[in-house]
Coordinates of N, CA and C in Angstrom, one line a residue:
M1 N 28.7 54.5 146.6 CA 28.5 54.4 145.1 C 27.2 54.9 144.7
I2 N 27.1 55.2 143.4 CA 25.9 55.9 142.9 C 24.9 54.8 142.4
R3 N 23.7 55.1 142.6 CA 22.6 54.2 142.2 C 22.0 54.7 140.9
S4 N 22.1 53.9 139.9 CA 21.4 54.3 138.6 C 20.6 53.1 138.1
K5 N 19.3 53.3 137.9 CA 18.4 52.3 137.5 C 18.5 51.0 138.4
Q6 N 18.5 51.2 139.7 CA 18.5 50.2 140.7 C 19.8 49.4 140.7
K7 N 20.9 49.9 140.1 CA 22.2 49.2 140.1 C 23.3 50.2 140.5
F8 N 24.3 49.7 141.2 CA 25.4 50.5 141.6 C 26.5 50.4 140.6
Y9 N 27.1 51.6 140.2 CA 28.2 51.6 139.3 C 29.4 52.3 139.9
W10 N 30.5 51.5 140.0 CA 31.7 52.0 140.6 C 32.3 53.2 139.8
S11 N 32.1 53.2 138.4 CA 32.6 54.2 137.6 C 31.9 55.6 137.9
D12 N 30.7 55.5 138.3 CA 30.0 56.8 138.7 C 30.6 57.3 139.9
A13 N 31.0 56.5 140.9 CA 31.6 56.9 142.1 C 32.9 57.6 141.8
L14 N 33.7 57.0 140.8 CA 35.0 57.6 140.5 C 34.8 59.0 139.8
Y15 N 33.9 59.1 138.9 CA 33.6 60.4 138.3 C 33.2 61.5 139.4
L16 N 32.4 61.1 140.3 CA 32.0 62.0 141.4 C 33.1 62.3 142.3
A17 N 33.9 61.3 142.6 CA 35.1 61.6 143.5 C 36.1 62.5 142.8
R18 N 36.3 62.4 141.5 CA 37.2 63.3 140.8 C 36.6 64.7 140.7
A19 N 35.3 64.8 140.5 CA 34.7 66.1 140.5 C 34.8 66.9 141.8
K20 N 34.8 66.1 142.9 CA 34.9 66.7 144.3 C 36.4 66.8 144.8
N21 N 37.3 66.5 143.9 CA 38.7 66.6 144.2 C 39.1 65.6 145.3
I22 N 38.4 64.5 145.4 CA 38.8 63.4 146.3 C 39.9 62.6 145.7
L23 N 39.9 62.5 144.3 CA 41.0 61.8 143.6 C 42.1 62.8 143.2
T24 N 43.3 62.5 143.5 CA 44.4 63.3 143.1 C 45.2 62.7 141.9
L25 N 45.5 63.5 141.0 CA 46.3 63.0 139.8 C 47.7 62.6 140.2
Q26 N 48.2 61.4 140.0 CA 49.5 60.9 140.3 C 50.4 60.9 139.1
S27 N 49.9 60.6 138.0 CA 50.7 60.6 136.7 C 49.8 60.6 135.5
S28 N 50.4 61.0 134.4 CA 49.6 61.0 133.1 C 50.6 60.6 132.0
D29 N 50.2 59.6 131.3 CA 51.1 59.1 130.1 C 50.2 58.4 129.1
T30 N 50.8 57.7 128.2 CA 50.0 57.0 127.2 C 49.1 55.9 127.7
N31 N 49.4 55.4 128.9 CA 48.6 54.4 129.6 C 47.4 55.0 130.3
G32 N 47.2 56.3 130.3 CA 46.1 57.0 130.9 C 46.6 57.8 132.1
Q33 N 45.6 58.3 132.8 CA 45.9 59.1 134.0 C 45.7 58.2 135.3
V34 N 46.7 58.2 136.2 CA 46.6 57.4 137.4 C 46.2 58.4 138.5
Y35 N 45.1 58.1 139.2 CA 44.6 58.9 140.3 C 44.7 58.1 141.6
R36 N 44.7 58.8 142.7 CA 44.8 58.1 144.0 C 43.7 58.8 144.9
C37 N 43.0 57.9 145.6 CA 41.9 58.4 146.4 C 42.5 58.9 147.7
S38 N 42.1 60.1 148.1 CA 42.6 60.8 149.3 C 42.1 60.2 150.6
H39 N 41.0 59.4 150.4 CA 40.4 58.8 151.6 C 41.0 57.4 151.9
C40 N 41.2 56.6 150.9 CA 41.7 55.2 151.2 C 43.0 54.9 150.5
S41 N 43.5 55.8 149.7 CA 44.8 55.6 149.0 C 44.8 54.6 147.9
A42 N 43.6 54.2 147.4 CA 43.6 53.3 146.3 C 43.9 54.0 145.0
F43 N 44.4 53.3 144.0 CA 44.7 53.9 142.7 C 43.6 53.5 141.7
S44 N 43.3 54.4 140.8 CA 42.4 54.1 139.7 C 43.0 54.7 138.4
R45 N 42.7 54.2 137.2 CA 43.2 54.7 136.0 C 42.1 55.2 135.1
F46 N 42.2 56.4 134.5 CA 41.3 56.9 133.6 C 41.9 56.9 132.2
M47 N 41.2 56.2 131.3 CA 41.8 56.1 129.9 C 40.9 56.9 128.9
V48 N 41.6 57.5 128.0 CA 40.9 58.2 126.9 C 41.3 57.5 125.6
T49 N 40.4 56.9 124.9 CA 40.7 56.2 123.6 C 39.8 56.7 122.5
G50 N 40.1 56.4 121.3 CA 39.3 56.8 120.2 C 37.9 56.2 120.3
A51 N 37.8 55.0 120.8 CA 36.5 54.3 120.9 C 35.6 54.9 121.9
H52 N 36.3 55.5 123.0 CA 35.5 56.1 124.1 C 36.1 57.5 124.2
P53 N 35.7 58.5 123.4 CA 36.2 59.8 123.4 C 36.0 60.5 124.8
S54 N 35.0 60.1 125.5 CA 34.8 60.7 126.8 C 35.6 60.1 127.9
G55 N 36.2 58.9 127.6 CA 37.1 58.2 128.6 C 36.3 57.1 129.3
R56 N 37.1 56.3 130.0 CA 36.5 55.2 130.8 C 37.5 54.9 132.0
W57 N 37.0 54.5 133.0 CA 37.7 54.1 134.2 C 38.2 52.7 134.2
E58 N 39.4 52.4 134.6 CA 39.9 51.0 134.8 C 40.2 50.8 136.2
R59 N 39.9 49.6 136.7 CA 40.3 49.3 138.1 C 41.7 48.8 138.1
I60 N 42.4 49.1 139.1 CA 43.8 48.6 139.3 C 43.8 47.3 140.0
K61 N 44.4 46.3 139.5 CA 44.5 45.0 140.1 C 45.4 45.1 141.3
P62 N 45.3 44.1 142.3 CA 46.2 44.2 143.5 C 47.7 44.2 143.2
Y63 N 48.1 43.4 142.2 CA 49.5 43.4 141.9 C 50.0 44.7 141.3
E64 N 49.2 45.3 140.4 CA 49.6 46.6 139.9 C 49.5 47.7 140.9
H65 N 48.6 47.5 141.9 CA 48.5 48.5 143.0 C 49.8 48.4 143.8
Y66 N 50.3 47.2 144.0 CA 51.5 47.1 144.8 C 52.7 47.7 144.0
Q67 N 52.7 47.6 142.7 CA 53.8 48.2 141.9 C 53.7 49.8 141.9
L68 N 52.4 50.3 141.9 CA 52.3 51.7 142.0 C 52.7 52.3 143.4
I69 N 52.5 51.5 144.4 CA 52.9 51.9 145.8 C 54.5 52.1 145.8
K70 N 55.2 51.2 145.0 CA 56.6 51.4 144.9 C 57.0 52.7 144.3
N71 N 56.2 53.2 143.3 CA 56.5 54.5 142.7 C 56.0 55.7 143.5
F72 N 54.9 55.6 144.1 CA 54.2 56.8 144.7 C 54.2 56.7 146.2
G73 N 54.7 55.7 146.8 CA 54.7 55.6 148.3 C 53.5 54.9 148.9
E74 N 53.7 54.4 150.1 CA 52.6 53.8 150.8 C 51.6 54.8 151.2
G75 N 50.3 54.4 151.1 CA 49.2 55.2 151.5 C 48.7 54.7 152.9
T76 N 47.8 55.4 153.4 CA 47.2 55.0 154.7 C 45.7 54.6 154.5
V77 N 45.4 53.4 155.1 CA 44.0 52.9 155.0 C 43.6 52.8 156.5
S78 N 42.4 53.3 156.8 CA 41.9 53.3 158.1 C 40.4 52.8 158.1
E79 N 40.0 52.1 159.1 CA 38.6 51.7 159.2 C 37.6 52.9 159.2
N80 N 38.1 54.0 159.7 CA 37.2 55.2 159.8 C 36.7 55.6 158.5
G81 N 35.4 55.6 158.3 CA 34.7 56.1 157.1 C 34.6 55.0 156.0
L82 N 35.2 53.8 156.2 CA 35.0 52.8 155.2 C 33.8 51.9 155.6
D83 N 33.1 51.4 154.6 CA 31.9 50.6 154.8 C 32.3 49.1 155.0
A84 N 32.0 48.5 156.1 CA 32.3 47.1 156.3 C 31.2 46.3 155.6
L85 N 31.7 45.3 154.7 CA 30.7 44.6 153.9 C 30.6 43.1 154.4
A86 N 31.7 42.5 154.8 CA 31.6 41.0 155.1 C 32.8 40.7 155.9
V87 N 32.6 39.6 156.7 CA 33.7 39.0 157.4 C 33.9 37.5 156.9
R88 N 35.1 37.2 156.4 CA 35.4 35.9 155.9 C 36.7 35.4 156.3
D89 N 36.8 34.2 156.8 CA 38.1 33.6 157.2 C 39.0 34.5 158.1
G90 N 38.3 35.1 159.0 CA 39.1 36.0 159.9 C 39.5 37.3 159.4
K91 N 39.1 37.7 158.2 CA 39.4 39.0 157.7 C 38.1 39.7 157.3
T92 N 38.2 41.0 157.3 CA 37.0 41.8 157.0 C 37.1 42.6 155.7
L93 N 36.1 42.6 154.9 CA 36.1 43.2 153.6 C 35.4 44.6 153.8
Y94 N 36.2 45.7 153.3 CA 35.7 47.0 153.4 C 35.6 47.6 152.0
R95 N 34.7 48.7 151.9 CA 34.6 49.4 150.6 C 34.7 50.9 150.9
C96 N 35.5 51.6 150.1 CA 35.6 53.0 150.3 C 34.3 53.7 149.8
P97 N 33.7 54.6 150.5 CA 32.4 55.2 150.0 C 32.7 56.2 148.9
D98 N 34.0 56.7 148.8 CA 34.3 57.7 147.8 C 34.7 57.1 146.4
C99 N 35.6 56.2 146.4 CA 36.1 55.7 145.1 C 35.6 54.2 144.8
A100 N 34.9 53.6 145.8 CA 34.3 52.3 145.7 C 35.4 51.2 145.6
S101 N 36.6 51.4 146.0 CA 37.6 50.4 146.1 C 37.4 49.5 147.3
H102 N 37.8 48.2 147.1 CA 37.6 47.2 148.2 C 38.9 46.9 148.8
W103 N 38.9 46.7 150.1 CA 40.1 46.4 150.9 C 39.8 45.2 151.9
W104 N 40.8 44.4 152.0 CA 40.7 43.3 153.1 C 41.5 43.8 154.3
K105 N 41.0 43.7 155.5 CA 41.7 43.9 156.7 C 42.0 42.6 157.3
E106 N 43.3 42.2 157.3 CA 43.7 41.0 157.8 C 44.6 41.2 159.0
T107 N 45.0 40.2 159.7 CA 45.9 40.3 160.9 C 47.2 41.0 160.5
S108 N 47.7 40.7 159.2 CA 48.9 41.3 158.8 C 48.8 42.7 158.3
G109 N 47.6 43.2 158.2 CA 47.4 44.6 157.7 C 46.4 44.7 156.6
W110 N 46.4 45.7 155.8 CA 45.4 46.0 154.8 C 46.0 45.5 153.4
N111 N 45.1 44.8 152.6 CA 45.4 44.4 151.3 C 44.3 44.8 150.4
K112 N 44.7 45.3 149.2 CA 43.7 45.6 148.1 C 43.0 44.4 147.6
A113 N 41.7 44.5 147.6 CA 40.9 43.3 147.1 C 40.8 43.4 145.6
D114 N 40.6 42.3 144.9 CA 40.5 42.3 143.5 C 39.0 42.7 143.2
D115 N 38.8 43.9 142.8 CA 37.5 44.4 142.6 C 36.7 43.7 141.5
D116 N 37.4 43.3 140.4 CA 36.7 42.5 139.3 C 36.2 41.2 139.9
M117 N 36.9 40.5 140.7 CA 36.4 39.3 141.3 C 35.2 39.6 142.2
L118 N 35.2 40.7 142.9 CA 34.1 41.0 143.8 C 32.8 41.3 142.9
D119 N 33.0 42.0 141.7 CA 31.9 42.3 140.9 C 31.3 41.0 140.3
R120 N 32.2 40.1 139.9 CA 31.7 38.8 139.3 C 30.9 38.0 140.4
T121 N 31.4 38.1 141.6 CA 30.7 37.4 142.7 C 29.3 38.0 143.0
A122 N 29.3 39.4 143.0 CA 28.0 40.1 143.2 C 27.0 39.8 142.1
A123 N 27.5 39.7 140.8 CA 26.6 39.4 139.7 C 26.0 38.1 139.7
Q124 N 26.7 37.1 140.4 CA 26.2 35.7 140.5 C 25.1 35.6 141.5
T125 N 25.1 36.5 142.5 CA 24.1 36.4 143.5 C 22.8 37.1 143.2

């Protein structure tokens, strides 16, 4: 993630990943453009609205991520290149260095973490 004024911003990481062609466009409609990270297969949405003419990034919640997998196919997630952040209750939390998405590795496999919840937790510490 990018460091700006001593703080990390996940949207900066997404802009940089898109500029480096790490994010691939999956669809474009009135709900915005849906991109997929080529490193960890996470989805992100870029919205252009009148209030934000330059656009803004939205994080995809785990349930919507699951719905997008139905449309675009299962991606691959591997520990290689992901940053391990924490171990909790027998599962490990990872972050993608390119798109800043979070993943839980559990015994049953990989699950997309709720990034908004992780941000709120980090803000409280």
